[in-house]
CSV table of C-alpha atoms and ligand atoms in Angstrom, one decimal:
chain,number,residue,atom,x,y,z
A,1,MET,CA,44.1,56.8,-2.6
A,2,LYS,CA,47.0,55.0,-0.8
A,3,THR,CA,47.7,52.3,-3.2
A,4,GLU,CA,50.7,50.7,-1.3
A,5,GLY,CA,51.1,49.8,2.6
A,6,MET,CA,46.8,49.6,2.7
A,7,LYS,CA,44.6,48.8,5.1
A,8,VAL,CA,41.7,46.9,3.9
A,9,LEU,CA,38.4,45.8,6.0
A,10,VAL,CA,36.7,42.9,4.5
A,11,VAL,CA,33.0,42.7,5.5
A,12,GLY,CA,31.2,39.4,6.3
A,13,SER,CA,31.6,36.4,8.3
A,14,GLY,CA,31.5,33.3,5.9
A,15,ALA,CA,34.0,31.3,4.2
A,16,ARG,CA,34.4,33.6,1.6
A,17,GLU,CA,35.2,36.6,3.5
A,18,HIS,CA,38.1,34.3,5.3
A,19,VAL,CA,39.3,33.6,1.5
A,20,LEU,CA,39.3,36.6,0.7
A,21,TRP,CA,40.9,38.1,4.0
A,22,TRP,CA,44.1,35.7,3.3
A,23,ALA,CA,44.2,36.6,-0.2
A,24,ILE,CA,44.5,40.4,0.1
A,25,LYS,CA,47.1,39.7,3.1
A,26,LYS,CA,49.2,38.2,0.9
A,27,SER,CA,49.2,41.6,-1.4
A,28,PRO,CA,52.5,43.3,-1.3
A,29,ARG,CA,50.2,46.6,-1.3
A,30,VAL,CA,48.8,45.4,2.0
A,31,ALA,CA,50.0,46.2,5.3
A,32,CYS,CA,46.9,44.9,7.2
A,33,VAL,CA,43.6,43.6,6.7
A,34,LEU,CA,40.4,43.6,9.2
A,35,CYS,CA,37.7,41.3,8.7
A,36,ALA,CA,34.1,42.9,10.1
A,37,PRO,CA,32.6,41.0,12.0
A,38,GLY,CA,34.9,37.8,10.7
A,39,ASN,CA,34.5,34.4,11.8
A,40,GLY,CA,36.3,32.0,14.7
A,41,GLY,CA,38.9,31.1,11.8
A,42,ILE,CA,40.3,34.6,11.2
A,43,PRO,CA,42.5,35.5,14.1
A,44,PRO,CA,40.7,37.2,16.9
A,45,GLU,CA,43.1,40.6,16.9
A,46,TYR,CA,41.7,41.0,13.0
A,47,CYS,CA,37.9,40.6,14.0
A,48,ARG,CA,35.9,43.7,14.6
A,49,ASN,CA,32.6,43.3,15.7
A,50,VAL,CA,30.4,46.4,14.9
A,51,ARG,CA,26.9,45.0,15.4
A,52,GLU,CA,26.0,46.7,18.4
A,53,ASN,CA,25.5,50.0,16.3
A,54,ASN,CA,23.6,50.6,13.7
A,55,ASN,CA,25.5,48.2,11.2
A,56,LEU,CA,26.6,50.9,8.9
A,57,LEU,CA,27.4,53.9,11.0
A,58,GLY,CA,29.2,51.1,13.1
A,59,LEU,CA,31.5,49.9,9.9
A,60,LEU,CA,31.9,54.0,8.9
A,61,HIS,CA,33.1,54.8,12.8
A,62,LEU,CA,35.7,51.7,12.3
A,63,VAL,CA,37.0,52.7,8.9
A,64,LYS,CA,37.5,56.3,10.0
A,65,GLU,CA,39.2,55.1,13.5
A,66,GLU,CA,41.1,52.4,11.7
A,67,LYS,CA,41.9,54.5,8.8
A,68,VAL,CA,40.8,52.1,6.3
A,69,ASP,CA,41.9,52.4,2.7
A,70,LEU,CA,39.7,49.8,1.0
A,71,VAL,CA,36.6,48.3,1.9
A,72,VAL,CA,35.3,44.8,0.3
A,73,VAL,CA,32.2,43.8,0.9
A,74,GLY,CA,31.3,40.0,0.6
A,75,PRO,CA,27.5,39.2,1.1
A,76,LYS,CA,25.2,40.3,-1.2
A,77,ALA,CA,22.6,41.7,1.5
A,78,PRO,CA,24.6,44.7,2.4
A,79,LEU,CA,25.5,45.5,-1.8
A,80,VAL,CA,22.0,45.2,-2.3
A,81,ASP,CA,20.8,47.4,0.4
A,82,GLY,CA,23.1,50.1,-0.8
A,83,ILE,CA,26.5,50.1,1.5
A,84,VAL,CA,28.8,50.6,-1.7
A,85,ASP,CA,26.5,54.1,-2.4
A,86,PHE,CA,26.9,55.0,1.3
A,87,PHE,CA,30.5,54.5,1.5
A,88,THR,CA,31.1,56.3,-1.6
A,89,GLU,CA,29.3,59.5,-0.5
A,90,HIS,CA,31.7,59.4,2.5
A,91,ASN,CA,34.7,59.2,0.1
A,92,ILE,CA,35.4,55.9,1.2
A,93,ALA,CA,36.9,53.4,-1.6
A,94,VAL,CA,34.8,50.2,-1.7
A,95,PHE,CA,34.7,47.5,-3.5
A,96,GLY,CA,31.3,46.2,-5.3
A,97,PRO,CA,28.5,47.2,-7.2
A,98,SER,CA,25.8,50.2,-6.5
A,99,GLU,CA,22.5,49.3,-5.0
A,100,ALA,CA,21.5,49.9,-8.6
A,101,ALA,CA,23.7,47.7,-10.0
A,102,ALA,CA,23.1,45.0,-7.4
A,103,ARG,CA,19.5,44.5,-8.5
A,104,ILE,CA,21.1,42.1,-10.8
A,105,GLU,CA,20.7,39.8,-7.9
A,106,GLY,CA,18.4,41.6,-5.5
A,107,SER,CA,15.6,41.3,-7.9
A,108,LYS,CA,14.9,38.5,-10.3
A,109,MET,CA,12.4,40.0,-12.4
A,110,PHE,CA,14.9,43.0,-13.3
A,111,CYS,CA,17.5,40.6,-14.3
A,112,LYS,CA,14.9,38.5,-16.1
A,113,ASP,CA,13.9,41.9,-17.9
A,114,LEU,CA,18.1,43.2,-18.2
A,115,CYS,CA,18.5,39.4,-20.2
A,116,GLN,CA,15.7,39.8,-22.4
A,117,LYS,CA,16.8,43.5,-23.3
A,118,VAL,CA,20.4,42.5,-24.2
A,119,GLY,CA,19.6,39.0,-25.4
A,120,VAL,CA,21.0,36.8,-23.0
A,121,LEU,CA,18.9,33.7,-23.2
A,122,THR,CA,17.2,32.5,-20.0
A,123,PRO,CA,14.7,29.7,-18.7
A,124,ASP,CA,11.2,31.2,-19.8
A,125,CYS,CA,9.3,32.5,-17.1
A,126,GLN,CA,6.3,34.4,-15.8
A,127,VAL,CA,6.3,36.8,-12.9
A,128,VAL,CA,3.1,36.4,-10.8
A,129,TYR,CA,1.6,38.4,-8.0
A,130,ASN,CA,-1.1,36.6,-6.6
A,131,TYR,CA,-1.9,33.0,-5.7
A,132,ARG,CA,-4.4,32.4,-8.4
A,133,ASP,CA,-2.5,33.4,-11.2
A,134,ALA,CA,0.6,31.3,-9.9
A,135,VAL,CA,-1.4,28.4,-9.3
A,136,LYS,CA,-2.9,28.6,-13.2
A,137,VAL,CA,0.8,29.0,-14.3
A,138,ILE,CA,1.7,25.6,-12.6
A,139,LYS,CA,-1.5,24.1,-13.9
A,140,ASN,CA,-0.7,25.3,-17.6
A,141,TRP,CA,3.0,24.5,-17.4
A,142,GLY,CA,3.2,21.3,-15.6
A,143,MET,CA,6.1,20.0,-14.2
A,144,PRO,CA,9.2,20.4,-13.2
A,145,ILE,CA,8.9,23.9,-12.4
A,146,VAL,CA,11.5,26.2,-10.8
A,147,ILE,CA,9.6,28.9,-8.0
A,148,LYS,CA,11.8,31.8,-7.2
A,149,ALA,CA,11.1,34.5,-4.8
A,150,ASN,CA,11.8,38.2,-6.5
A,151,GLY,CA,13.6,39.2,-4.0
A,152,LEU,CA,16.8,37.9,-1.5
A,153,CYS,CA,15.8,35.4,1.1
A,154,ASP,CA,18.7,34.3,3.0
A,155,GLY,CA,19.3,31.6,0.1
A,156,LYS,CA,15.7,30.3,1.0
A,157,GLY,CA,13.9,32.0,-1.8
A,158,VAL,CA,14.1,29.2,-4.7
A,159,THR,CA,12.0,25.8,-4.7
A,160,VAL,CA,12.8,22.9,-8.0
A,161,ALA,CA,9.5,21.4,-7.9
A,162,LEU,CA,9.1,18.1,-9.4
A,163,THR,CA,5.6,17.8,-8.4
A,164,GLU,CA,2.5,20.4,-8.7
A,165,GLU,CA,2.0,19.8,-4.9
A,166,LYS,CA,4.8,20.8,-4.3
A,167,ALA,CA,4.9,23.7,-6.3
A,168,ILE,CA,1.4,25.0,-5.1
A,169,GLN,CA,3.4,24.8,-1.6
A,170,ALA,CA,5.9,26.9,-2.4
A,171,VAL,CA,4.0,29.8,-4.4
A,172,HIS,CA,1.3,29.5,-1.2
A,173,ASP,CA,4.7,29.8,1.7
A,174,LEU,CA,5.3,32.9,-0.5
A,175,LEU,CA,2.4,34.6,-1.7
A,176,VAL,CA,-0.1,33.3,1.0
A,177,LYS,CA,2.0,33.2,4.2
A,178,LYS,CA,4.5,35.3,3.4
A,179,ILE,CA,7.2,33.0,4.8
A,180,HIS,CA,9.8,35.8,3.5
A,181,GLY,CA,7.5,38.9,3.4
A,182,GLU,CA,7.9,41.2,1.1
A,183,ALA,CA,10.9,39.9,-0.6
A,184,GLY,CA,8.3,37.0,-1.7
A,185,SER,CA,5.4,39.0,-2.7
A,186,ILE,CA,6.2,38.7,-6.3
A,187,VAL,CA,7.2,35.0,-7.6
A,188,VAL,CA,8.5,34.0,-10.6
A,189,ILE,CA,7.6,30.9,-12.3
A,190,GLU,CA,10.3,29.5,-14.4
A,191,ARG,CA,10.9,26.3,-16.4
A,192,ARG,CA,13.7,23.7,-15.4
A,193,VAL,CA,16.3,23.6,-18.0
A,194,GLU,CA,18.6,20.2,-17.7
A,195,GLY,CA,22.5,20.7,-18.7
A,196,ARG,CA,25.6,20.9,-17.1
A,197,GLU,CA,25.9,24.0,-14.6
A,198,TYR,CA,29.2,26.5,-14.3
A,199,SER,CA,29.6,29.5,-11.8
A,200,LEU,CA,31.3,32.5,-14.0
A,201,MET,CA,32.7,35.1,-12.1
A,202,ALA,CA,34.5,38.4,-13.5
A,203,ILE,CA,35.6,41.6,-12.1
A,204,CYS,CA,34.1,44.6,-13.9
A,205,ASP,CA,35.1,47.9,-13.7
A,206,GLY,CA,31.9,49.4,-15.1
A,207,ASP,CA,32.5,48.6,-19.1
A,208,ASN,CA,35.4,46.3,-19.0
A,209,ALA,CA,35.8,42.7,-17.4
A,210,LEU,CA,38.3,39.8,-16.8
A,211,MET,CA,37.2,36.4,-15.9
A,212,LEU,CA,38.2,34.5,-13.2
A,213,PRO,CA,38.6,31.0,-13.2
A,214,PRO,CA,35.6,28.9,-13.9
A,215,ALA,CA,33.8,27.0,-11.0
A,216,ARG,CA,31.8,24.5,-10.2
A,217,ASP,CA,29.5,24.2,-6.9
A,218,TYR,CA,27.3,21.8,-5.1
A,219,LYS,CA,24.2,23.3,-3.5
A,220,ARG,CA,22.4,20.5,-2.4
A,221,LEU,CA,22.8,19.0,0.8
A,222,LEU,CA,23.4,15.2,-0.1
A,223,ASP,CA,25.3,13.0,-2.4
A,224,GLY,CA,24.1,12.8,-5.8
A,225,ASP,CA,22.7,16.4,-5.6
A,226,GLY,CA,19.8,14.8,-3.1
A,227,GLY,CA,18.2,16.6,-0.2
A,228,PRO,CA,17.4,20.2,0.1
A,229,ASN,CA,19.0,23.3,-1.1
A,230,THR,CA,22.2,24.6,1.1
A,231,GLY,CA,24.3,27.7,1.1
A,232,GLY,CA,26.7,25.3,-1.0
A,233,MET,CA,28.4,21.9,0.2
A,234,GLY,CA,31.5,22.0,-2.1
A,235,ALA,CA,33.2,23.4,-5.6
A,236,TYR,CA,36.0,22.9,-7.5
A,237,SER,CA,38.1,24.6,-10.2
A,238,SER,CA,40.4,23.6,-12.6
A,239,GLN,CA,42.2,24.4,-15.7
A,240,ASP,CA,40.1,22.1,-17.8
A,241,LEU,CA,36.9,22.6,-16.5
A,242,ILE,CA,35.5,24.8,-19.6
A,243,SER,CA,38.0,25.5,-22.6
A,244,TYR,CA,40.0,29.1,-22.5
A,245,ASP,CA,38.0,29.6,-26.3
A,246,LEU,CA,34.6,28.4,-24.2
A,247,LEU,CA,35.1,31.1,-21.6
A,248,GLN,CA,35.9,34.1,-23.8
A,249,CYS,CA,32.7,32.6,-26.0
A,250,LEU,CA,30.8,32.9,-22.5
A,251,LYS,CA,32.3,36.2,-21.8
A,252,ARG,CA,31.4,37.8,-24.8
A,253,SER,CA,27.5,36.4,-24.9
A,254,VAL,CA,26.8,36.4,-21.1
A,255,ILE,CA,29.0,38.8,-19.2
A,256,LEU,CA,29.9,41.8,-21.3
A,257,PRO,CA,25.9,42.0,-22.8
A,258,ILE,CA,24.8,42.3,-19.2
A,259,LEU,CA,27.5,44.8,-18.1
A,260,HIS,CA,27.1,46.8,-20.9
A,261,GLY,CA,22.8,46.6,-20.6
A,262,LEU,CA,23.7,48.1,-17.3
A,263,ALA,CA,26.0,50.6,-17.8
A,264,ASP,CA,23.5,51.6,-20.9
A,265,GLU,CA,20.8,52.0,-18.1
A,266,GLY,CA,22.6,54.1,-16.0
A,267,SER,CA,23.9,51.6,-13.3
A,268,PRO,CA,27.4,50.8,-14.4
A,269,TYR,CA,28.6,47.5,-12.5
A,270,HIS,CA,32.1,47.7,-10.4
A,271,GLY,CA,33.0,44.5,-8.5
A,272,VAL,CA,32.2,40.7,-9.2
A,273,LEU,CA,29.9,40.0,-11.9
A,274,TYR,CA,28.9,36.1,-11.2
A,275,ALA,CA,26.9,34.2,-13.8
A,276,GLY,CA,25.3,30.8,-13.0
A,277,ILE,CA,25.0,29.5,-16.3
A,278,MET,CA,23.8,26.0,-17.8
A,279,LEU,CA,24.9,24.8,-21.0
A,280,THR,CA,22.3,23.0,-22.6
A,281,ARG,CA,21.3,21.6,-25.9
A,282,GLU,CA,19.5,24.5,-26.8
A,283,GLY,CA,22.6,26.6,-26.1
A,284,THR,CA,23.8,28.7,-22.9
A,285,GLN,CA,20.9,29.2,-20.3
A,286,LEU,CA,21.8,32.1,-17.5
A,287,LEU,CA,20.2,30.8,-14.3
A,288,GLU,CA,20.9,33.2,-12.0
A,289,CYS,CA,23.0,36.7,-11.5
A,290,ASN,CA,24.7,37.3,-8.2
A,291,CYS,CA,26.3,40.9,-7.1
A,292,ARG,CA,29.6,39.2,-5.3
A,293,PHE,CA,31.7,36.7,-5.2
A,294,GLY,CA,30.4,33.0,-5.1
A,295,ASP,CA,30.4,31.1,-2.2
A,296,PRO,CA,32.1,28.1,-1.8
A,297,GLU,CA,33.2,29.0,-5.6
A,298,THR,CA,35.6,32.0,-3.9
A,299,GLN,CA,37.4,29.2,-1.8
A,300,VAL,CA,38.2,27.4,-5.4
A,301,VAL,CA,38.7,30.1,-7.4
A,302,VAL,CA,40.9,32.7,-5.2
A,303,PRO,CA,43.6,30.3,-4.5
A,304,ARG,CA,44.3,29.6,-8.0
A,305,LEU,CA,44.6,33.5,-9.0
A,306,LYS,CA,48.4,34.2,-9.8
A,307,THR,CA,47.3,38.0,-10.3
A,308,ASP,CA,47.1,40.2,-7.2
A,309,ILE,CA,43.5,40.3,-6.1
A,310,VAL,CA,43.8,43.7,-4.8
A,311,ASP,CA,45.0,44.9,-8.2
A,312,LEU,CA,42.1,44.0,-9.6
A,313,MET,CA,40.0,45.0,-6.7
A,314,LEU,CA,41.7,48.5,-7.3
A,315,GLY,CA,41.7,48.5,-11.0
A,316,SER,CA,37.5,48.0,-10.4
A,317,LEU,CA,36.8,51.0,-8.9
A,318,THR,CA,37.0,53.3,-11.7
A,319,ARG,CA,35.2,53.5,-14.7
A,320,GLY,CA,37.5,51.9,-17.3
A,321,GLY,CA,40.1,51.1,-14.7
A,322,LEU,CA,40.6,47.6,-16.2
A,323,VAL,CA,40.8,48.7,-19.7
A,324,ASN,CA,44.8,48.0,-19.7
A,325,PHE,CA,44.9,45.0,-17.7
A,326,ASP,CA,46.5,41.6,-18.7
A,327,GLU,CA,43.9,38.7,-18.6
A,328,ILE,CA,44.0,37.4,-15.0
A,329,LYS,CA,46.8,34.8,-14.5
A,330,VAL,CA,45.9,31.7,-12.8
A,331,SER,CA,47.5,28.3,-11.5
A,332,PRO,CA,47.0,25.4,-13.6
A,333,ARG,CA,46.5,23.8,-10.2
A,334,ALA,CA,42.9,22.4,-9.6
A,335,ALA,CA,41.2,23.2,-6.6
A,336,VAL,CA,38.2,21.4,-4.5
A,337,CYS,CA,36.6,22.2,-1.8
A,338,VAL,CA,34.4,20.5,0.8
A,339,VAL,CA,32.2,22.3,3.2
A,340,ALA,CA,31.5,20.7,6.8
A,341,ALA,CA,28.4,21.5,8.1
A,342,SER,CA,26.6,20.6,11.3
A,343,GLU,CA,24.1,18.2,11.9
A,344,GLY,CA,20.5,19.6,10.8
A,345,TYR,CA,22.1,21.9,8.4
A,346,PRO,CA,20.3,23.4,6.2
A,347,GLU,CA,17.0,23.6,8.4
A,348,LYS,CA,18.0,23.4,12.3
A,349,PRO,CA,21.5,23.2,12.8
A,350,VAL,CA,22.8,21.8,16.2
A,351,THR,CA,25.5,23.6,17.5
A,352,GLY,CA,27.9,24.6,20.3
A,353,PHE,CA,30.0,21.4,19.8
A,354,PRO,CA,33.6,21.7,20.1
A,355,VAL,CA,35.6,21.6,16.9
A,356,THR,CA,39.2,19.8,16.9
A,357,LEU,CA,40.9,20.4,13.8
A,358,PRO,CA,43.8,19.1,12.4
A,359,SER,CA,46.2,22.2,13.1
A,360,GLU,CA,45.0,25.9,14.1
A,361,THR,CA,47.5,27.0,11.4
A,362,SER,CA,45.8,27.3,7.7
A,363,ASP,CA,48.0,25.3,5.8
A,364,HIS,CA,48.3,21.7,6.2
A,365,ARG,CA,49.5,19.2,4.0
A,366,GLY,CA,48.2,20.7,0.7
A,367,CYS,CA,44.9,21.6,2.2
A,368,THR,CA,44.1,25.0,3.5
A,369,LEU,CA,40.9,25.1,5.9
A,370,PHE,CA,38.7,28.3,5.5
A,371,PHE,CA,36.0,29.0,8.3
A,372,SER,CA,32.9,29.7,7.9
A,373,ALA,CA,30.0,31.8,10.1
A,374,GLY,CA,29.0,28.8,11.9
A,375,ILE,CA,32.0,28.5,14.1
A,376,LYS,CA,33.0,30.6,17.2
A,377,ARG,CA,35.6,31.0,20.0
A,378,ASP,CA,33.8,30.6,23.2
A,379,GLU,CA,35.0,32.4,26.5
A,380,HIS,CA,38.0,30.5,26.8
A,381,GLY,CA,38.9,31.0,23.1
A,382,LYS,CA,38.1,27.5,22.0
A,383,LEU,CA,36.5,27.0,18.9
A,384,VAL,CA,33.1,25.5,19.0
A,385,THR,CA,29.9,25.3,16.2
A,386,SER,CA,27.5,28.2,15.9
A,387,GLY,CA,25.9,27.8,12.9
A,388,GLY,CA,25.2,25.7,9.9
A,389,ARG,CA,28.5,25.7,7.9
A,390,VAL,CA,31.4,25.2,9.8
A,391,ALA,CA,34.5,25.2,7.7
A,392,SER,CA,35.5,24.6,4.0
A,393,VAL,CA,38.4,22.5,3.6
A,394,VAL,CA,40.3,23.3,0.4
A,395,GLY,CA,42.6,20.9,-1.5
A,396,ILE,CA,45.0,21.9,-4.0
A,397,SER,CA,47.2,20.0,-6.3
A,398,LYS,CA,48.2,19.2,-9.9
A,399,SER,CA,45.1,17.3,-11.0
A,400,VAL,CA,40.8,17.7,-9.6
A,401,GLN,CA,41.3,14.1,-8.3
A,402,ALA,CA,44.6,14.7,-6.5
A,403,ALA,CA,43.3,18.0,-5.1
A,404,ARG,CA,39.9,16.1,-4.0
A,405,LYS,CA,42.2,13.5,-2.1
A,406,ARG,CA,43.7,16.3,-0.1
A,407,ALA,CA,40.5,18.0,0.8
A,408,TYR,CA,39.0,14.7,1.9
A,409,ASP,CA,42.1,13.6,3.7
A,410,GLY,CA,41.7,16.9,5.4
A,411,ILE,CA,38.2,17.0,6.1
A,412,LYS,CA,38.5,13.4,8.0
A,413,GLU,CA,40.7,15.1,10.2
A,414,ILE,CA,38.1,17.9,11.6
A,415,GLU,CA,36.1,16.7,14.4
A,416,PHE,CA,32.8,17.9,16.0
A,417,LYS,CA,29.6,16.1,17.1
A,418,GLY,CA,27.0,15.7,14.5
A,419,ILE,CA,29.5,16.9,11.3
A,420,GLN,CA,28.1,16.0,7.9
A,421,PHE,CA,29.7,16.8,4.2
A,422,ARG,CA,29.2,15.4,0.8
A,423,SER,CA,31.6,13.0,-0.2
A,424,ASP,CA,31.1,13.3,-4.1
A,425,ILE,CA,32.4,16.4,-4.7
A,426,ALA,CA,34.3,16.6,-7.7
A,427,ARG,CA,33.8,13.3,-7.9
A,428,PRO,CA,34.5,12.0,-11.8
A,429,ILE,CA,31.1,11.0,-13.6
B,1,LIG,N1,27.3,29.1,-5.1
B,1,LIG,C1,26.4,30.3,-5.4
B,1,LIG,C2,26.5,31.5,-4.8
B,1,LIG,O1,26.9,32.0,-4.3
B,1,LIG,O2,25.5,31.8,-5.0
């Protein structure tokens, strides 16, 4: 495989993919980075829309026509659906886990079972297959409780219920109304645990893991963690978020057991393994595992990397390919990301409004703009809102508070009708 003068294709359309496109483009190994479909923030000459075909065949055609050397897949859905297996069968290098390994995100039940086998602590849970059993568990357990659809529901399959009424409504929606179809036909009911949440990500080669810098994300819409869950309203990452020793301890107690458990059961994991953990009084609890880069964590983690991200991706492709790698080098600077979203997000975003940016170039007085799927160019080439999350503004500086100021100074210069963003991202507690 060609490893110099490479052509890379990033699959996806969110801010995460915009960051990956931006970071990969900087690699000395890379001559060109395309993005399919990309979004309004990535220059149109690099975006390729293959939606009109069956997506996989369309992508394969694109990869062959453009002579792409490496495919990097951002979102979970194609990974869970087997895009890596598909490209591997066609002898195309692809960064990400196989369909079997991606079950770690595609099935909550699979993840829970694996954790139990390998001794990773997760909140107590009960799996239910029908409404009657679900109600029984809810009444026996009491509140608060977390209701999770087993499969992928576009980020809308988790309800944190503080009241019995809300819990019963959630299982009714999933098991009776079937609002998420098959993905919600099995439900995992989990006890809610209290503590501080962190996002860990590691680049994995089936056996070895290299830890990326940890981050914190903000999932709720409103300040103070109020309002509904979203795809993420902000994040930050800094060198003092988790100490080096604790990060290594979390690697040994969470990441490696899962990685080795997957290898032992014949599904070696390649790509980014994401663990959402909570540090509680009873120890570290794994809340969720994802089979990809987190969003918006990527916006604050990747800009801090000093190690070439393409070297890491290439190392992860083959079993044991990272064994001789040094630990990932990270800038001591902090990064804070604030997400600008449309009015009505996440339920019903109101879109179609012109977007004014501080500058259409990416780097702007110490803050960088990454665009989400909710922005597009209209027929005149002007940026307009087209979905829920519109842009991620990332401030980078020597301290979290200085980075936070840069991010908020930047977001205040973005204008579109109905803009909403949280004002407490990375605010000191
Ligand atoms: N920020 C959580 C996720 O990417 O799923």
